[in-house]
Amino acid sequence: MSTDSILFQDIFDIKDLDPQGKRFDRVSRLVGRSENYEMDLTLDFNAEIYPLKVGEKFSLVLASSLSLEASASVGGVEKKESWRERAPGERDLSDEYEYVMFGKVYRYEDSNKGSTAGQQVQGKLIVFFFFFFFVSSVYVSYGGLLMCLEGDYRHLQNLTVGENIYLLMRK
């Protein structure tokens, strides 16, 4: 399997489901935290066809293509692909996952957050260090089901506004 099309991949632990209450019959919103990159995820999903529970873990992949081939572009021109054009017996990335959605990145936000570490000694604050870290948030719409992935910008730099992406999940 080629990893050229994989833009982000991690394992998430579900911390909460429908934190602001259930608004739709078949849709739930999960809040999760990733194990490897410490990313925060808020995701709307179809709970009727893919039920999830608080405390469960799942693998999440964001990919630009479902193709298992090395590249989906020929001569710098992106090859138009459709999941319906698969030949009989041909496999793609979706065969390895249980839940797949197709959507578009519609917003990308950067913010600076600062933090200090220090200790108070005899009434005086001694600051050991001060550091900034950049947090990015990527927003994707999957036909009205929304996703926000937030964390270190280095893990999200492959995602660009206007890009079509696939979300793939498995428990």
mmCIF file of C-alpha atoms in Angstrom:
data_model
loop_
_atom_site.group_PDB
_atom_site.id
_atom_site.type_symbol
_atom_site.label_atom_id
_atom_site.label_comp_id
_atom_site.label_asym_id
_atom_site.label_seq_id
_atom_site.Cartn_x
_atom_site.Cartn_y
_atom_site.Cartn_z
ATOM 1 C CA MET A 1 0.000 0.000 0.000
ATOM 2 C CA SER A 2 1.293 3.442 -0.904
ATOM 3 C CA THR A 3 1.347 6.115 1.755
ATOM 4 C CA ASP A 4 1.584 8.965 -0.782
ATOM 5 C CA SER A 5 -2.127 9.662 -0.494
ATOM 6 C CA ILE A 6 -2.289 9.454 3.325
ATOM 7 C CA LEU A 7 -2.326 12.988 4.740
ATOM 8 C CA PHE A 8 -2.887 12.171 8.421
ATOM 9 C CA GLN A 9 -3.146 8.982 10.467
ATOM 10 C CA ASP A 10 -3.559 8.344 14.192
ATOM 11 C CA ILE A 11 -5.474 6.354 16.814
ATOM 12 C CA PHE A 12 -8.137 8.250 18.772
ATOM 13 C CA ASP A 13 -9.738 7.600 22.142
ATOM 14 C CA ILE A 14 -13.373 8.735 22.389
ATOM 15 C CA LYS A 15 -13.703 11.076 25.375
ATOM 16 C CA ASP A 16 -17.314 12.203 24.898
ATOM 17 C CA LEU A 17 -20.343 11.687 22.649
ATOM 18 C CA ASP A 18 -22.888 14.429 21.950
ATOM 19 C CA PRO A 19 -21.496 16.859 24.573
ATOM 20 C CA GLN A 20 -24.165 19.482 23.752
ATOM 21 C CA GLY A 21 -26.970 16.965 23.470
ATOM 22 C CA LYS A 22 -28.240 14.930 20.566
ATOM 23 C CA ARG A 23 -29.582 17.170 17.798
ATOM 24 C CA PHE A 24 -30.321 14.638 15.046
ATOM 25 C CA ASP A 25 -31.690 11.091 15.148
ATOM 26 C CA ARG A 26 -28.958 9.318 13.186
ATOM 27 C CA VAL A 27 -26.000 11.648 13.761
ATOM 28 C CA SER A 28 -23.727 11.872 16.776
ATOM 29 C CA ARG A 29 -20.780 14.129 17.528
ATOM 30 C CA LEU A 30 -17.708 12.595 19.101
ATOM 31 C CA VAL A 31 -14.904 14.335 20.929
ATOM 32 C CA GLY A 32 -11.637 12.435 20.943
ATOM 33 C CA ARG A 33 -7.935 12.712 21.677
ATOM 34 C CA SER A 34 -5.214 11.064 19.635
ATOM 35 C CA GLU A 35 -2.624 8.789 21.182
ATOM 36 C CA ASN A 36 0.442 9.608 19.088
ATOM 37 C CA TYR A 37 0.217 13.294 18.135
ATOM 38 C CA GLU A 38 -2.004 14.620 20.965
ATOM 39 C CA MET A 39 -4.555 16.019 18.512
ATOM 40 C CA ASP A 40 -8.129 16.922 19.454
ATOM 41 C CA LEU A 41 -10.931 15.713 17.198
ATOM 42 C CA THR A 42 -14.563 16.739 16.978
ATOM 43 C CA LEU A 43 -16.420 14.670 14.397
ATOM 44 C CA ASP A 44 -20.026 14.249 13.288
ATOM 45 C CA PHE A 45 -20.767 10.701 12.118
ATOM 46 C CA ASN A 46 -23.714 8.472 11.269
ATOM 47 C CA ALA A 47 -24.308 6.649 14.563
ATOM 48 C CA GLU A 48 -26.927 4.382 13.012
ATOM 49 C CA ILE A 49 -24.538 2.688 10.588
ATOM 50 C CA TYR A 50 -21.353 3.086 12.667
ATOM 51 C CA PRO A 51 -22.144 3.103 16.405
ATOM 52 C CA LEU A 52 -19.359 4.194 18.750
ATOM 53 C CA LYS A 53 -19.130 4.427 22.554
ATOM 54 C CA VAL A 54 -17.198 6.575 25.003
ATOM 55 C CA GLY A 55 -13.901 4.876 25.834
ATOM 56 C CA GLU A 56 -13.584 3.077 22.502
ATOM 57 C CA LYS A 57 -10.534 3.595 20.327
ATOM 58 C CA PHE A 58 -10.466 3.848 16.571
ATOM 59 C CA SER A 59 -7.957 4.426 13.818
ATOM 60 C CA LEU A 60 -8.560 7.507 11.676
ATOM 61 C CA VAL A 61 -6.944 8.213 8.310
ATOM 62 C CA LEU A 62 -7.321 11.291 6.129
ATOM 63 C CA ALA A 63 -6.348 10.556 2.533
ATOM 64 C CA SER A 64 -6.355 12.454 -0.743
ATOM 65 C CA SER A 65 -7.121 9.297 -2.710
ATOM 66 C CA LEU A 66 -8.389 5.780 -2.134
ATOM 67 C CA SER A 67 -5.974 4.413 -4.707
ATOM 68 C CA LEU A 68 -3.351 1.932 -3.521
ATOM 69 C CA GLU A 69 -1.087 2.904 -6.411
ATOM 70 C CA ALA A 70 1.982 5.054 -5.787
ATOM 71 C CA SER A 71 0.476 8.197 -7.297
ATOM 72 C CA ALA A 72 -2.906 9.359 -8.480
ATOM 73 C CA SER A 73 -1.363 11.915 -10.840
ATOM 74 C CA VAL A 74 0.107 11.444 -14.292
ATOM 75 C CA GLY A 75 2.588 13.994 -15.624
ATOM 76 C CA GLY A 76 1.683 16.586 -12.977
ATOM 77 C CA VAL A 77 -2.013 16.411 -13.891
ATOM 78 C CA GLU A 78 -4.173 14.862 -11.223
ATOM 79 C CA LYS A 79 -5.992 11.795 -12.443
ATOM 80 C CA LYS A 80 -9.764 12.027 -11.949
ATOM 81 C CA GLU A 81 -10.844 9.091 -9.842
ATOM 82 C CA SER A 82 -14.138 7.685 -8.712
ATOM 83 C CA TRP A 83 -14.761 4.840 -6.337
ATOM 84 C CA ARG A 84 -17.363 3.531 -8.782
ATOM 85 C CA GLU A 85 -14.784 2.895 -11.529
ATOM 86 C CA ARG A 86 -13.068 0.002 -9.772
ATOM 87 C CA ALA A 87 -12.545 -3.057 -11.875
ATOM 88 C CA PRO A 88 -13.858 -6.372 -10.523
ATOM 89 C CA GLY A 89 -11.421 -7.698 -7.924
ATOM 90 C CA GLU A 90 -9.537 -4.405 -7.664
ATOM 91 C CA ARG A 91 -8.846 -3.239 -4.104
ATOM 92 C CA ASP A 92 -8.491 0.232 -2.681
ATOM 93 C CA LEU A 93 -7.861 1.861 0.694
ATOM 94 C CA SER A 94 -11.543 1.700 1.691
ATOM 95 C CA ASP A 95 -11.404 -2.110 1.748
ATOM 96 C CA GLU A 96 -9.271 -1.907 4.888
ATOM 97 C CA TYR A 97 -11.665 0.343 6.829
ATOM 98 C CA GLU A 98 -15.222 0.114 8.206
ATOM 99 C CA TYR A 99 -16.471 3.689 7.766
ATOM 100 C CA VAL A 100 -15.574 6.071 4.922
ATOM 101 C CA MET A 101 -16.668 9.640 4.150
ATOM 102 C CA PHE A 102 -15.716 12.034 1.337
ATOM 103 C CA GLY A 103 -15.500 15.748 2.008
ATOM 104 C CA LYS A 104 -13.799 19.069 1.494
ATOM 105 C CA VAL A 105 -11.455 21.122 3.671
ATOM 106 C CA TYR A 106 -13.233 24.459 4.060
ATOM 107 C CA ARG A 107 -11.237 26.277 6.750
ATOM 108 C CA TYR A 108 -7.778 26.273 8.281
ATOM 109 C CA GLU A 109 -6.895 28.339 11.345
ATOM 110 C CA ASP A 110 -3.582 28.969 13.071
ATOM 111 C CA SER A 111 -3.189 30.320 16.571
ATOM 112 C CA ASN A 112 -0.258 30.912 18.891
ATOM 113 C CA LYS A 113 -0.459 29.663 22.401
ATOM 114 C CA GLY A 114 2.091 30.485 25.058
ATOM 115 C CA SER A 115 2.965 28.710 28.222
ATOM 116 C CA THR A 116 5.279 29.318 31.140
ATOM 117 C CA ALA A 117 6.723 26.908 33.598
ATOM 118 C CA GLY A 118 7.868 28.245 36.913
ATOM 119 C CA GLN A 119 8.007 27.800 40.613
ATOM 120 C CA GLN A 120 7.293 30.115 43.497
ATOM 121 C CA VAL A 121 10.123 30.255 46.018
ATOM 122 C CA GLN A 122 9.777 32.392 49.179
ATOM 123 C CA GLY A 123 7.057 34.527 47.618
ATOM 124 C CA LYS A 124 8.968 35.169 44.388
ATOM 125 C CA LEU A 125 8.023 33.632 41.100
ATOM 126 C CA ILE A 126 10.955 32.137 39.273
ATOM 127 C CA VAL A 127 10.183 31.522 35.617
ATOM 128 C CA PHE A 128 12.151 28.655 34.135
ATOM 129 C CA PHE A 129 11.075 29.026 30.552
ATOM 130 C CA PHE A 130 8.472 30.492 28.304
ATOM 131 C CA PHE A 131 7.568 28.935 25.005
ATOM 132 C CA PHE A 132 5.152 29.411 22.160
ATOM 133 C CA PHE A 133 3.616 26.619 20.218
ATOM 134 C CA PHE A 134 1.507 26.873 17.141
ATOM 135 C CA VAL A 135 -1.862 25.165 17.109
ATOM 136 C CA SER A 136 -3.722 24.636 13.876
ATOM 137 C CA SER A 137 -7.340 23.714 13.355
ATOM 138 C CA VAL A 138 -8.565 22.110 10.149
ATOM 139 C CA TYR A 139 -12.288 22.078 9.376
ATOM 140 C CA VAL A 140 -13.776 19.592 6.915
ATOM 141 C CA SER A 141 -17.365 19.148 5.754
ATOM 142 C CA TYR A 142 -18.504 15.674 4.744
ATOM 143 C CA GLY A 143 -21.811 16.593 3.142
ATOM 144 C CA GLY A 144 -22.856 18.527 6.242
ATOM 145 C CA LEU A 145 -21.233 16.214 8.779
ATOM 146 C CA LEU A 146 -18.454 18.369 10.202
ATOM 147 C CA MET A 147 -14.981 17.617 11.498
ATOM 148 C CA CYS A 148 -12.503 19.781 13.385
ATOM 149 C CA LEU A 149 -9.002 18.403 13.898
ATOM 150 C CA GLU A 150 -6.848 20.554 16.157
ATOM 151 C CA GLY A 151 -3.243 20.268 17.252
ATOM 152 C CA ASP A 152 0.358 20.838 16.290
ATOM 153 C CA TYR A 153 0.518 22.479 12.865
ATOM 154 C CA ARG A 154 3.275 20.090 11.729
ATOM 155 C CA HIS A 155 0.820 17.193 11.650
ATOM 156 C CA LEU A 156 -1.770 19.146 9.643
ATOM 157 C CA GLN A 157 0.420 20.915 7.097
ATOM 158 C CA ASN A 158 -0.498 18.417 4.346
ATOM 159 C CA LEU A 159 -4.139 19.562 4.423
ATOM 160 C CA THR A 160 -5.107 22.587 2.315
ATOM 161 C CA VAL A 161 -8.314 24.585 1.993
ATOM 162 C CA GLY A 162 -10.405 23.498 -0.986
ATOM 163 C CA GLU A 163 -8.886 20.017 -1.074
ATOM 164 C CA ASN A 164 -11.163 16.980 -1.326
ATOM 165 C CA ILE A 165 -10.270 14.311 1.213
ATOM 166 C CA TYR A 166 -11.451 10.923 2.394
ATOM 167 C CA LEU A 167 -11.950 10.083 6.054
ATOM 168 C CA LEU A 168 -11.497 6.399 6.869
ATOM 169 C CA MET A 169 -12.174 4.801 10.273
ATOM 170 C CA ARG A 170 -11.919 1.378 11.858
ATOM 171 C CA LYS A 171 -12.182 0.128 15.430
#
